[in-house]
CSV table of C-alpha atoms in Angstrom, one decimal:
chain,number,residue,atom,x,y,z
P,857,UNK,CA,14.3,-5.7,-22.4
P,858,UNK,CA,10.8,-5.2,-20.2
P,859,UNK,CA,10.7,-3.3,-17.5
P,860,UNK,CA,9.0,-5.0,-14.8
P,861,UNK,CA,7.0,-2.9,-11.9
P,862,UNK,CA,5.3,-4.4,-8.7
P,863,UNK,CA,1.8,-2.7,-7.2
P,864,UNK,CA,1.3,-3.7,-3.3
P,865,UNK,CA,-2.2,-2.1,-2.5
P,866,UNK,CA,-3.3,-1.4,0.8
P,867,UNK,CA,-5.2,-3.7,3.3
P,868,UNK,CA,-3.9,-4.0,6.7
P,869,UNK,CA,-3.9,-7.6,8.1
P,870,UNK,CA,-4.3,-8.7,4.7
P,871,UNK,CA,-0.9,-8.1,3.5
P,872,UNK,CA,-0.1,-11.5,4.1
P,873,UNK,CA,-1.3,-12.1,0.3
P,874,UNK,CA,1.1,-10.0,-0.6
P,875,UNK,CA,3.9,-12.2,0.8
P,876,UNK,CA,1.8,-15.4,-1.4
P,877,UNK,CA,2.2,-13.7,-4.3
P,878,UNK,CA,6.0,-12.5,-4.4
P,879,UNK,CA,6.6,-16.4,-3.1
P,880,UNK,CA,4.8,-17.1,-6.7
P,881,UNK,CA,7.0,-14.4,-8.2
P,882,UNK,CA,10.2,-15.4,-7.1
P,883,UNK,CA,10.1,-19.1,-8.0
P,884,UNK,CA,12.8,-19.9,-10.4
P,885,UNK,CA,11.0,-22.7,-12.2
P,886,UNK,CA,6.9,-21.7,-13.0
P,887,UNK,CA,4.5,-23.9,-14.8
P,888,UNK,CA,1.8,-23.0,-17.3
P,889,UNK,CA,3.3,-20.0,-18.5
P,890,UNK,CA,5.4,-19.3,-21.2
P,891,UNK,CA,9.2,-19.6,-21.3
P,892,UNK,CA,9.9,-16.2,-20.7
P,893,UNK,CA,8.2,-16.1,-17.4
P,894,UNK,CA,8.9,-19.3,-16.4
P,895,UNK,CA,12.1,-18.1,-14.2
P,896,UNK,CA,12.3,-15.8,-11.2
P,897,UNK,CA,10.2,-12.7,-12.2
P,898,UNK,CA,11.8,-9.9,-10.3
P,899,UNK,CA,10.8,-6.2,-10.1
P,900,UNK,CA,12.6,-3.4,-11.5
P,901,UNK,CA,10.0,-0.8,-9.5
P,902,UNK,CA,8.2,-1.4,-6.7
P,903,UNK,CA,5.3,1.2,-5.7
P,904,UNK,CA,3.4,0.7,-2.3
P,905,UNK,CA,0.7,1.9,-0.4
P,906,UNK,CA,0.0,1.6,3.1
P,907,UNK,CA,1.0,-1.9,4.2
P,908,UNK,CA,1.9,-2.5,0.7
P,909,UNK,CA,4.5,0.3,1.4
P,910,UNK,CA,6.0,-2.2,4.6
P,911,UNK,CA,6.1,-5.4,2.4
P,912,UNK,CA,7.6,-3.1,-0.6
P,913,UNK,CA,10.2,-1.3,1.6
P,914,UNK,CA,11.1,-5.3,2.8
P,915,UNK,CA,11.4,-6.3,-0.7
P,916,UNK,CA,13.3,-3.5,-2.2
P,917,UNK,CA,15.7,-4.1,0.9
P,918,UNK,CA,16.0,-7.7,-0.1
P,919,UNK,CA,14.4,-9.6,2.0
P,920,UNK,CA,14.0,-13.0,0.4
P,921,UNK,CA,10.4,-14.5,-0.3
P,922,UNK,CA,11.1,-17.4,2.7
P,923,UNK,CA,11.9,-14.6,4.8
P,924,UNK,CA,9.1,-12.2,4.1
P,925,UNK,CA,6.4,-15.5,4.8
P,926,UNK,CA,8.0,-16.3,7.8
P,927,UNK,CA,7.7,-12.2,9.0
P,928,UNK,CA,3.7,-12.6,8.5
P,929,UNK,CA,3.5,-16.2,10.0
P,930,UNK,CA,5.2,-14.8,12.7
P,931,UNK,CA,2.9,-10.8,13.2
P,932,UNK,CA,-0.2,-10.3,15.9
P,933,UNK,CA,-1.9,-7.3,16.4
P,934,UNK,CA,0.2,-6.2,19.4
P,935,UNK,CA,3.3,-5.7,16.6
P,936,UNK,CA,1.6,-3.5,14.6
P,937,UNK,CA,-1.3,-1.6,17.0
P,938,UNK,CA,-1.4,-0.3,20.1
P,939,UNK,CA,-4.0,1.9,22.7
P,940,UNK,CA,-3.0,5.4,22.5
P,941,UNK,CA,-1.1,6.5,25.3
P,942,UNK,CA,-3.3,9.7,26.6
P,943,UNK,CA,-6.7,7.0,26.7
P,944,UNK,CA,-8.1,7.2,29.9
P,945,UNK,CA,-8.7,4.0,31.6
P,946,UNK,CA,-12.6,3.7,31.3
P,947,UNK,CA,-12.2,4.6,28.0
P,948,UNK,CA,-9.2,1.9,27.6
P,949,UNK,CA,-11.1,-0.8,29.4
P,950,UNK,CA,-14.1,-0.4,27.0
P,951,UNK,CA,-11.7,-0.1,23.6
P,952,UNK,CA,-9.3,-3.0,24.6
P,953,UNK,CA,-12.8,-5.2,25.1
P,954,UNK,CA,-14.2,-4.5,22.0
P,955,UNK,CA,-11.1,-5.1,20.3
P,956,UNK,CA,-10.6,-8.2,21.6
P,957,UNK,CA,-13.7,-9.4,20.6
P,958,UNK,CA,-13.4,-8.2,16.9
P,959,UNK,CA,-9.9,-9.4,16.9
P,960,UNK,CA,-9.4,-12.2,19.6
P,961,UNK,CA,-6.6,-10.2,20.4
P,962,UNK,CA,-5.9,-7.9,23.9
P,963,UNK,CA,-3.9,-4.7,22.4
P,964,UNK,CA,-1.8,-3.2,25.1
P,965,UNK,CA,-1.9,0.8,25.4
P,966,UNK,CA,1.5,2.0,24.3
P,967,UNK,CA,3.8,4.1,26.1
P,968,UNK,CA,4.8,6.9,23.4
P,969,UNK,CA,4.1,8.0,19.9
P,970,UNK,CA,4.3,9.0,17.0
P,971,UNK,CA,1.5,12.2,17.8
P,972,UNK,CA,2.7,15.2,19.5
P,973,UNK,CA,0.5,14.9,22.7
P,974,UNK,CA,-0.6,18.4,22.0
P,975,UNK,CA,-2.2,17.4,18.7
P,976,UNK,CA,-4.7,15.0,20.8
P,977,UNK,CA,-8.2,15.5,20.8
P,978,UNK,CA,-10.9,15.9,23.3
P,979,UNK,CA,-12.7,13.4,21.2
P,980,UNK,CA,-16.3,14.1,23.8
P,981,UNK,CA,-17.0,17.3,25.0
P,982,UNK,CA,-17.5,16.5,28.9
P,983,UNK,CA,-17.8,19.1,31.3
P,984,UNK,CA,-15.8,20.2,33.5
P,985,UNK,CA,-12.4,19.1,31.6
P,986,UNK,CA,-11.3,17.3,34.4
P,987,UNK,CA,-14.3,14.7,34.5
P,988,UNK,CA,-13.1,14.3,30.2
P,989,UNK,CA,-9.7,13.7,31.5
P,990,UNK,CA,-10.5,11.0,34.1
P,991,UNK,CA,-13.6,9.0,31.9
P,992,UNK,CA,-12.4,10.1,27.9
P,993,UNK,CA,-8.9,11.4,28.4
P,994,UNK,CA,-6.9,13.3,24.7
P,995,UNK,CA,-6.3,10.7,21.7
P,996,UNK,CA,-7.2,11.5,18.3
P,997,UNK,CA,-7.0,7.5,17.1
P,998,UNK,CA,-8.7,4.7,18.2
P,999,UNK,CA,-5.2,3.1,17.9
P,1000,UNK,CA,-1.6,4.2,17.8
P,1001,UNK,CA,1.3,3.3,15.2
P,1002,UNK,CA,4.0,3.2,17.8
P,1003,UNK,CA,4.6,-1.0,17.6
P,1004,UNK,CA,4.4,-0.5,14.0
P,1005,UNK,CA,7.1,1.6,14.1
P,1006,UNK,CA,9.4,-0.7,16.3
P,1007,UNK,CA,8.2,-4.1,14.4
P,1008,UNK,CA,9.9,-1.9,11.5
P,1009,UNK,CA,13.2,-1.1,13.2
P,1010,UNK,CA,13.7,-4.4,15.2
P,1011,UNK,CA,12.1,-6.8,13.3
P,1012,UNK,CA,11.8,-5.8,9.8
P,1013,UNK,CA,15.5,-4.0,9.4
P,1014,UNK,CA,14.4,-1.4,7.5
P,1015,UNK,CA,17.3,1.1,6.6
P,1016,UNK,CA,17.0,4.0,5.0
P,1017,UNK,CA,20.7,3.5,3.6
P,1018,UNK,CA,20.1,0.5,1.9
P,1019,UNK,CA,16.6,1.6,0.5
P,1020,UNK,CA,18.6,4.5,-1.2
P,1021,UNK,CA,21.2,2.0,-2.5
P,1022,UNK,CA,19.1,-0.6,-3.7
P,1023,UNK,CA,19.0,-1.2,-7.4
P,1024,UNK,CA,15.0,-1.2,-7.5
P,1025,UNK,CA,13.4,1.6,-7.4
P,1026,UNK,CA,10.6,2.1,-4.8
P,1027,UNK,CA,7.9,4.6,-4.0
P,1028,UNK,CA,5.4,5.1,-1.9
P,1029,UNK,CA,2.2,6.7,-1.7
P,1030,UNK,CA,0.8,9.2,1.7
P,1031,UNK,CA,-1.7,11.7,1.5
P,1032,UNK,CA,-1.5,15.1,2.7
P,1033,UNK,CA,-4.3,16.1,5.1
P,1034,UNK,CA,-4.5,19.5,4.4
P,1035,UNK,CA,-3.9,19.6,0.7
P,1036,UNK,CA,-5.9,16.1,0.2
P,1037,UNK,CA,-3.0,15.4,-2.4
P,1038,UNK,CA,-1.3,12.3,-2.8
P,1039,UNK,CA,2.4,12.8,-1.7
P,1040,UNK,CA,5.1,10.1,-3.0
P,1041,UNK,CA,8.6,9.2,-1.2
P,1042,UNK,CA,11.1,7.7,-3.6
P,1043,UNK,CA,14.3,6.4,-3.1
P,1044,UNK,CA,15.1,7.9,-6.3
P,1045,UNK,CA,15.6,10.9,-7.6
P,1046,UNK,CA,12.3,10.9,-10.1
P,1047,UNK,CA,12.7,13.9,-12.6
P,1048,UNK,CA,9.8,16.3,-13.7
P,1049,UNK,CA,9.0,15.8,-17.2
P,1050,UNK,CA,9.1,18.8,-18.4
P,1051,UNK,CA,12.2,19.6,-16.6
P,1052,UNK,CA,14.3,16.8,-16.2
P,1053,UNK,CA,16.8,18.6,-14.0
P,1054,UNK,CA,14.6,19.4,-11.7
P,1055,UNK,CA,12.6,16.7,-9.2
P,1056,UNK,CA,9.5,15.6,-9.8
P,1057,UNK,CA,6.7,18.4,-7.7
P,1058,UNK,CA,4.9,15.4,-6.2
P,1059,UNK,CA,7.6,12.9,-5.7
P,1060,UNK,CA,9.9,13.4,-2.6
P,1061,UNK,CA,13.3,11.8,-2.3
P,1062,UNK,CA,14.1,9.2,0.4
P,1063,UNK,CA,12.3,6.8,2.2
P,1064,UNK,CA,12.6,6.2,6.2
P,1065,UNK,CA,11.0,4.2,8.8
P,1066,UNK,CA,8.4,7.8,9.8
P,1067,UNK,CA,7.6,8.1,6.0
P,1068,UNK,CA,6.5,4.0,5.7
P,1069,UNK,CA,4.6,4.8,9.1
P,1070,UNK,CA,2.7,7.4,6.8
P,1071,UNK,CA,1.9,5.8,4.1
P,1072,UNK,CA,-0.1,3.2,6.7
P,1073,UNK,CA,-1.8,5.9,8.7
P,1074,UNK,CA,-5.4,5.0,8.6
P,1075,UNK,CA,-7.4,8.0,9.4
P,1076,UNK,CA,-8.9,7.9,12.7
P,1077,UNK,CA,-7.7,4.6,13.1
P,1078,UNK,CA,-3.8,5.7,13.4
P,1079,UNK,CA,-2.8,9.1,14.2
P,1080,UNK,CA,-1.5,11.4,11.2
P,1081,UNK,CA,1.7,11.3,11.0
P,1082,UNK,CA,4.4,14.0,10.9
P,1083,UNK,CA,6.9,14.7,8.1
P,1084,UNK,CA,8.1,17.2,5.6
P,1085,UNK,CA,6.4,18.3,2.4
P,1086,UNK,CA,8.4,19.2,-0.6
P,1087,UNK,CA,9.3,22.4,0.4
P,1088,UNK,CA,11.3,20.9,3.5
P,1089,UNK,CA,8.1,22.8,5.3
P,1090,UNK,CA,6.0,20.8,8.0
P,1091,UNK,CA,3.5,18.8,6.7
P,1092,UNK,CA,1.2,15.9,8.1
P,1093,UNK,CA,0.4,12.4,6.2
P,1094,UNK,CA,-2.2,9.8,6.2
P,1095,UNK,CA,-2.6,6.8,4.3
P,1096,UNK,CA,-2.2,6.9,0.6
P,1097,UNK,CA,-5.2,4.6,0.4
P,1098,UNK,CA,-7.3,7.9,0.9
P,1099,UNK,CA,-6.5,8.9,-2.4
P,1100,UNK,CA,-5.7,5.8,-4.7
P,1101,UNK,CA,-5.0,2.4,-3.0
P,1102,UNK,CA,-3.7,1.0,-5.7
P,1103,UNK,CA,-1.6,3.5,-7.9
P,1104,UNK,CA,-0.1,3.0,-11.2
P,1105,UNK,CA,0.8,6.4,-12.2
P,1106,UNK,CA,4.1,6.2,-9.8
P,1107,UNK,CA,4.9,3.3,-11.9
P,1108,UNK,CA,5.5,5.5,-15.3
P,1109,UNK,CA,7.4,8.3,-13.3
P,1110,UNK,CA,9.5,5.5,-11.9
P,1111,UNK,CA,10.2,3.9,-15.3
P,1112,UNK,CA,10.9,7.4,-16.5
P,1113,UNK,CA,13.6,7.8,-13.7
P,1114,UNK,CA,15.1,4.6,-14.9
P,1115,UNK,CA,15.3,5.4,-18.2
P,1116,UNK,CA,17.1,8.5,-17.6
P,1117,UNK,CA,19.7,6.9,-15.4
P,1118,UNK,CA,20.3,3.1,-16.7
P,1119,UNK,CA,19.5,4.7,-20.7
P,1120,UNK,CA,16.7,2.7,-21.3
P,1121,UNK,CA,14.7,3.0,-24.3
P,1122,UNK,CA,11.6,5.2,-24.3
P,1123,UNK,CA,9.7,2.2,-26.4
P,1124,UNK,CA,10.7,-0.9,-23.8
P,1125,UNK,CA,7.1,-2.4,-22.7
P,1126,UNK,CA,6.2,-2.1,-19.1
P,1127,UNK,CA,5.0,-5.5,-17.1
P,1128,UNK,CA,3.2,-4.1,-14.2
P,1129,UNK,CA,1.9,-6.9,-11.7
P,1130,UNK,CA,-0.8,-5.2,-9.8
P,1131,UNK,CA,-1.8,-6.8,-6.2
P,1132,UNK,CA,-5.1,-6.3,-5.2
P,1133,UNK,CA,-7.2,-6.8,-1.6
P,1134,UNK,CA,-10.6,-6.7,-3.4
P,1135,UNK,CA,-11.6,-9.1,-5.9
P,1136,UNK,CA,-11.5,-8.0,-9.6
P,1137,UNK,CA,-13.2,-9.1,-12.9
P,1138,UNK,CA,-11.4,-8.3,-16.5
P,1139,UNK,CA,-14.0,-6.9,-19.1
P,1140,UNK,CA,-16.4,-9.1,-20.3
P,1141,UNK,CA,-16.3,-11.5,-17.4
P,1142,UNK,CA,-19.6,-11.8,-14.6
P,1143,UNK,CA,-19.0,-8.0,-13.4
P,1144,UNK,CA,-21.5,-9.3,-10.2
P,1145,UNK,CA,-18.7,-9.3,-7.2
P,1146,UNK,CA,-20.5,-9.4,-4.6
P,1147,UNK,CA,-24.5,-10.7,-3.7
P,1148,UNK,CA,-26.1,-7.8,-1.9
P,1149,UNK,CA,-25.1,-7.5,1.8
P,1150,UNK,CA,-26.8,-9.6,4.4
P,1151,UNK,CA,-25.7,-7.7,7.7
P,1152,UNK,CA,-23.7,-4.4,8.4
P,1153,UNK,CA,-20.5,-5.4,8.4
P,1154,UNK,CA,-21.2,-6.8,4.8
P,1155,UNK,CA,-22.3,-3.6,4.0
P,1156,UNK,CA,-19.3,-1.9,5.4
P,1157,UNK,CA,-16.9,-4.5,3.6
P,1158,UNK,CA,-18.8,-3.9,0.5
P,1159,UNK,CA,-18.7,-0.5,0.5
P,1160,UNK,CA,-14.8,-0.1,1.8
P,1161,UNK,CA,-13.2,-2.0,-1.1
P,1162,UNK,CA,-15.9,-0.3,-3.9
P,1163,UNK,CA,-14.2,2.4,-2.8
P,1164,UNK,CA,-10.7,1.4,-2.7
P,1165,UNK,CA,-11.0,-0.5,-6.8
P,1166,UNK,CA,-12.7,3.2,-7.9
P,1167,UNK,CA,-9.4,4.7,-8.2
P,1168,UNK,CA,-7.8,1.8,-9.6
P,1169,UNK,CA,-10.5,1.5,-12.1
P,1170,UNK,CA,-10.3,5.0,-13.7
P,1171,UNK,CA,-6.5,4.4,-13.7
P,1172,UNK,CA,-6.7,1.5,-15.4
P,1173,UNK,CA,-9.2,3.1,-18.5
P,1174,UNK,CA,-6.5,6.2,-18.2
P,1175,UNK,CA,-3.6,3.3,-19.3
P,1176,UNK,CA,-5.7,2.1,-21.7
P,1177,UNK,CA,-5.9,5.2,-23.7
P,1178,UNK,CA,-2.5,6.1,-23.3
P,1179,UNK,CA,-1.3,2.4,-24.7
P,1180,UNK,CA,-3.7,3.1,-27.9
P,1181,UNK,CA,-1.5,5.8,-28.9
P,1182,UNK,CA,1.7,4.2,-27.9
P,1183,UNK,CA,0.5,1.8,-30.3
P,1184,UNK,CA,-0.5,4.4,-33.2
P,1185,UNK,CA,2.8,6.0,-32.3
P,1186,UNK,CA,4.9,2.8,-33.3
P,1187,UNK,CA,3.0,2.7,-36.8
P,1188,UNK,CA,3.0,6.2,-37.2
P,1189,UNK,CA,5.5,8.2,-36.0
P,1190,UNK,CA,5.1,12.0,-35.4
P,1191,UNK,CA,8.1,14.1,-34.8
P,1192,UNK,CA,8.2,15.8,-31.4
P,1193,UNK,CA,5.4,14.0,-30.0
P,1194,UNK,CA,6.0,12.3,-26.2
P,1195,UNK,CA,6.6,8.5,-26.8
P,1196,UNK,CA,4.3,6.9,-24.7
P,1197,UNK,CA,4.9,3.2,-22.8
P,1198,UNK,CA,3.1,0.1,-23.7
P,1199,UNK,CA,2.0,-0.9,-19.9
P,1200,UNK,CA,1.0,-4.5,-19.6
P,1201,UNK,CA,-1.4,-4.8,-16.6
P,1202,UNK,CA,-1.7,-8.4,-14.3
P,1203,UNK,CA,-4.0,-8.0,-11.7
P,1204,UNK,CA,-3.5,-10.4,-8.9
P,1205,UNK,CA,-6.4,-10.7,-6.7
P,1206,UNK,CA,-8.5,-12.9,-4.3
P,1207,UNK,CA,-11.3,-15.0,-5.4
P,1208,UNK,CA,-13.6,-13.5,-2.8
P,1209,UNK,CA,-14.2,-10.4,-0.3
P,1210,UNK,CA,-12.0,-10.2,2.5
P,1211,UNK,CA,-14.1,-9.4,6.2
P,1212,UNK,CA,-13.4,-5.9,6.7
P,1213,UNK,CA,-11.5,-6.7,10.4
P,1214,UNK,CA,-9.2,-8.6,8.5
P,1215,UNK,CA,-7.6,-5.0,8.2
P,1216,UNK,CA,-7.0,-4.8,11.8
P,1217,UNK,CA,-6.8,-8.4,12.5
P,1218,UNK,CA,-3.4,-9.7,11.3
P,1219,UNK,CA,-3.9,-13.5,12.7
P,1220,UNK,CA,-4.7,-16.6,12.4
P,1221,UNK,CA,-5.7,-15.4,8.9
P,1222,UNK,CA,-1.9,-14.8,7.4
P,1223,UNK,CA,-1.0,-18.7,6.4
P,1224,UNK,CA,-4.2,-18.6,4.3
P,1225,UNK,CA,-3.8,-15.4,3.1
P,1226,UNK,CA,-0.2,-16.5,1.7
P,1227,UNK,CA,-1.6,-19.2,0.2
P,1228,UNK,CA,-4.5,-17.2,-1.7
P,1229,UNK,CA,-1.7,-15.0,-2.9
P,1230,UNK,CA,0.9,-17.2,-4.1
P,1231,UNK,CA,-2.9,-19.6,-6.0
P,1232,UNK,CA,-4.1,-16.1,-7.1
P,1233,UNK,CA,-0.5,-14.8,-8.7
P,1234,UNK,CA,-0.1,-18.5,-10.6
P,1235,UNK,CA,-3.2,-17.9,-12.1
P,1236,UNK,CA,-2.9,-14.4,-13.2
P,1237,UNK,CA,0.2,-15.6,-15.2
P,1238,UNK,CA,-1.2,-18.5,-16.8
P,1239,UNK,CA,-3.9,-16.4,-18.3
P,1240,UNK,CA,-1.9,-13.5,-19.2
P,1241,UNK,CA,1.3,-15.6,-20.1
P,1242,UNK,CA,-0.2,-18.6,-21.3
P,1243,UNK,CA,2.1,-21.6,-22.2
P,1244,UNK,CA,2.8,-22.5,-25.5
C-alpha cells in the first residue's frame, strides 16, 4: 500500500485552486496517467496552512469535491473580512475606500472579535488621546477575522467532533508570536519519536473552528489569535505561512502516527501531492519565473511568493537527502538504524504569478482559479504518472 498525503499552501483568495485540484483528485476515471492513478486518488493525511487549513479542515470533514466548488463559487470578501470594530470612522471611511478599490468590494466593520479589545493598538500616536480616539480609534489589523469565523460555523459546518473522528488525518500549521515557532494542531494524537508514548512537543491535539482561525491569521492584516500552547498555558497564533507556507515535515510525523495506529509498514512509499500559489519549475527546467517587475505591486508580488517557495525549497532538498538513504537502506540494511520513508513529491502549481490582492480578493477570480487547479493537478499527474 502507498500512503497518500495532501499539501494545501497558503494564499487567501486564491484557495479556489485548491478546490480545482481536489475536483481533479477525486475523479474516479483519469486520463493520461497510469492505471494505478487512474481512480479516485484520495488522501490518507491532509496538512494545511492558512486557507489551506479551511479547505483541509472541509475535506477531512468530507465535504465532497462538488460541494467544496460550489462553497468558493459562492465566497466574497464580506464572508471572510471585515473592518475592526474599535476603527474610528474617519479612519473606517478611508480603509473601506481603499479597499473597495483594490477589491471592488465594500467590507462592512464588524461588530465583535476575535481580539480582546484591550490588546488593540493605538496604531498613531495623536495627542491628546481623545483626538486618536475620535480620527484613529484602537485596532491592531487592518482587518478582522470575525466573518471568517462565522462563514466557518454556518456555512462551512466545521465540527471539531467529526474532525477528531475522521479517518484522515489532518494538521495544521500556526506560528507562535512570541516564540516565532511553528505550532501544529492535529486531530491525532502524533507521537514523539523518540518517545512514542508521549505526544509529539510541537504537535497539539485537536482541531477547532479558533485554531483554523489561526492558522489564517495574517499578520497585521488579521489580528493574532488566541489559543493554548502545549503546556495548556496562553499562547497567541499567526499564520503558519510566517514560517513555512507550504510544509512537508507534518506529513512524515502524520505518516508516523498512522503507522503506529493502523500497523503500517515503516517501508510503504509516501505520495505527497503538494499545492502550491506560486509557480514552480522542477530541476533542469527554465528556472526564470518571473521577468523583472515593471511596477510596485509586481515587486511586492514578486517578492511575497519568493518568500513563501523559500521554505518549501529547502524542504524539498531536506526530502531529497533523506529518500537517498531510504534508498541505501533498502540495499543495505544496517541494524538499529531509523528506517527512513521514500516520499514522492507532485507539486501542483499555476502556470503564472498570481496579483498579490488576489489574497484579499476572493471574487470574480474563484471560477478561474478552480479551473487552473483542477488543468494544473491533471498535468502534474501525467508527468509524474505517465500512461503506459
Amino acid at each position: 500500500m502507498t500512503i497518500r498525503a495532501l499539501i494545501l499552501s497558503g494564499g487567501g483568495g486564491r484557495g479556489a485552486f485548491h478546490a480545482g485540484v481536489f475536483k481533479y483528485l477525486s475523479e474516479t476515471q483519469k486520463s493520461g496517467v497510469d492505471a494505478v492513478h487512474q481512480g479516485a486518488w484520495m488522501p490518507d493525511i491532509v496538512v494545511g496552512t492558512s486557507i489551506g487549513a479551511v479547505n483541509g479542515a472541509a475535506i477531512t470533514q468530507g465535504m465532497s469535491a462538488a460541494a467544496l466548488e460550489d462553497f468558493w463559487l459562492n465566497t466574497y470578501e464580506h464572508h471572510i473580512q471585515g473592518l475592526p470594530p474599535g476603527m474610528a470612522a474617519p479612519t473606517r471611511a478611508i480603509t473601506a475606500r481603499v479597499m473597495e478599490r483594490a477589491l471592488g468590494a465594500r467590507l462592512p466593520q464588524v461588530r465583535y472579535s476575535g481580539q480582546a479589545p484591550e490588546e488593540d493598538w493605538n496604531p498613531l500616536p495623536f495627542r491628546p488621546g481623545w483626538l486618536n480616539r475620535r480620527t484613529v480609534g484602537r485596532f491592531s489589523s487592518l482587518l478582522d477575522t470575525a466573518p471568517l469565523r462565522e462563514t466557518l460555523a454556518n456555512r462551512l459546518k466545521i465540527d471539531a467532533t467529526r474532525i477528531a473522528n475522521s479517518r484522515t488525518v489532518l494538521m495544521i500549521c500556526a506560528t507562535n508570536v512570541e516564540t516565532g515557532r511553528q505550532t501544529i494542531f492535529s486531530n491525532r494524537f502524533i507521537p514523539a519519536r523518540e518517545a512514542p508514548d508521549q505526544a509529539h512537543p510541537d504537535v497539539i491535539q485537536g482541531v477547532t473552528i479558533n485554531r483554523i482561525v489561526a492558522s489564517c491569521s495574517i499578520p497585521m492584516v488579521y489580528p493574532w489569535t488566541r489559543d493554548e500552547d502545549a503546556q495548556g498555558s496562553e499562547a497567541y497564533y499567526w499564520d503558519g505561512a510566517v514560517v513555512a507556507n507550504t510544509p512537508l515535515s507534518p506529513v512524515l510525523k502524520a505518516a508516523r502516527a498512522l503507522q503506529d495506529s493502523e500497523n503500517r509498514a515503516p517501508d510503504e512509499e509516501l505520495e505527497a501531492v503538494v499545492v502550491m500559489m506560486t509557480p514552480w519549475r522542477d530541476k533542469g527546467e527554465d528556472a526564470k519565473l518571473h521577468p523583472r517587475p515593471q511596477s510596485f505591486f509586481e515587486a511586492v508580488t514578486v517578492t511575497l511568493d519568493w518568500a513563501l517557495l523559500a521554505s518549501f525549497r529547502e524542504t524539498l532538498k531536506l526530502t531529497e537527502t533523506f529518500n537517498a538513504l531510504a534508498r541505501q537502506q533498502r540495499e543495505h540494511p544496517i541494524p538499529g538504524m531509523p528506517q527512513y520513508r521514500v516520499v514522492k513529491v507532485t507539486v501542483v502549481a499555476p502556470p503564472e504569478f498570481l496579483p498579490v490582492t488576489s489574497i484579499l480578493d476572493y471574487q470574480p477570480h474563484a471560477k478561474g482559479l478552480i479551473a487552473q487547479g483542477y488543468t494544473a493537478a491533471a498535468a502534474a499527474f501525467a508527468k509524474q504518472y505517465p500512461a503506459g
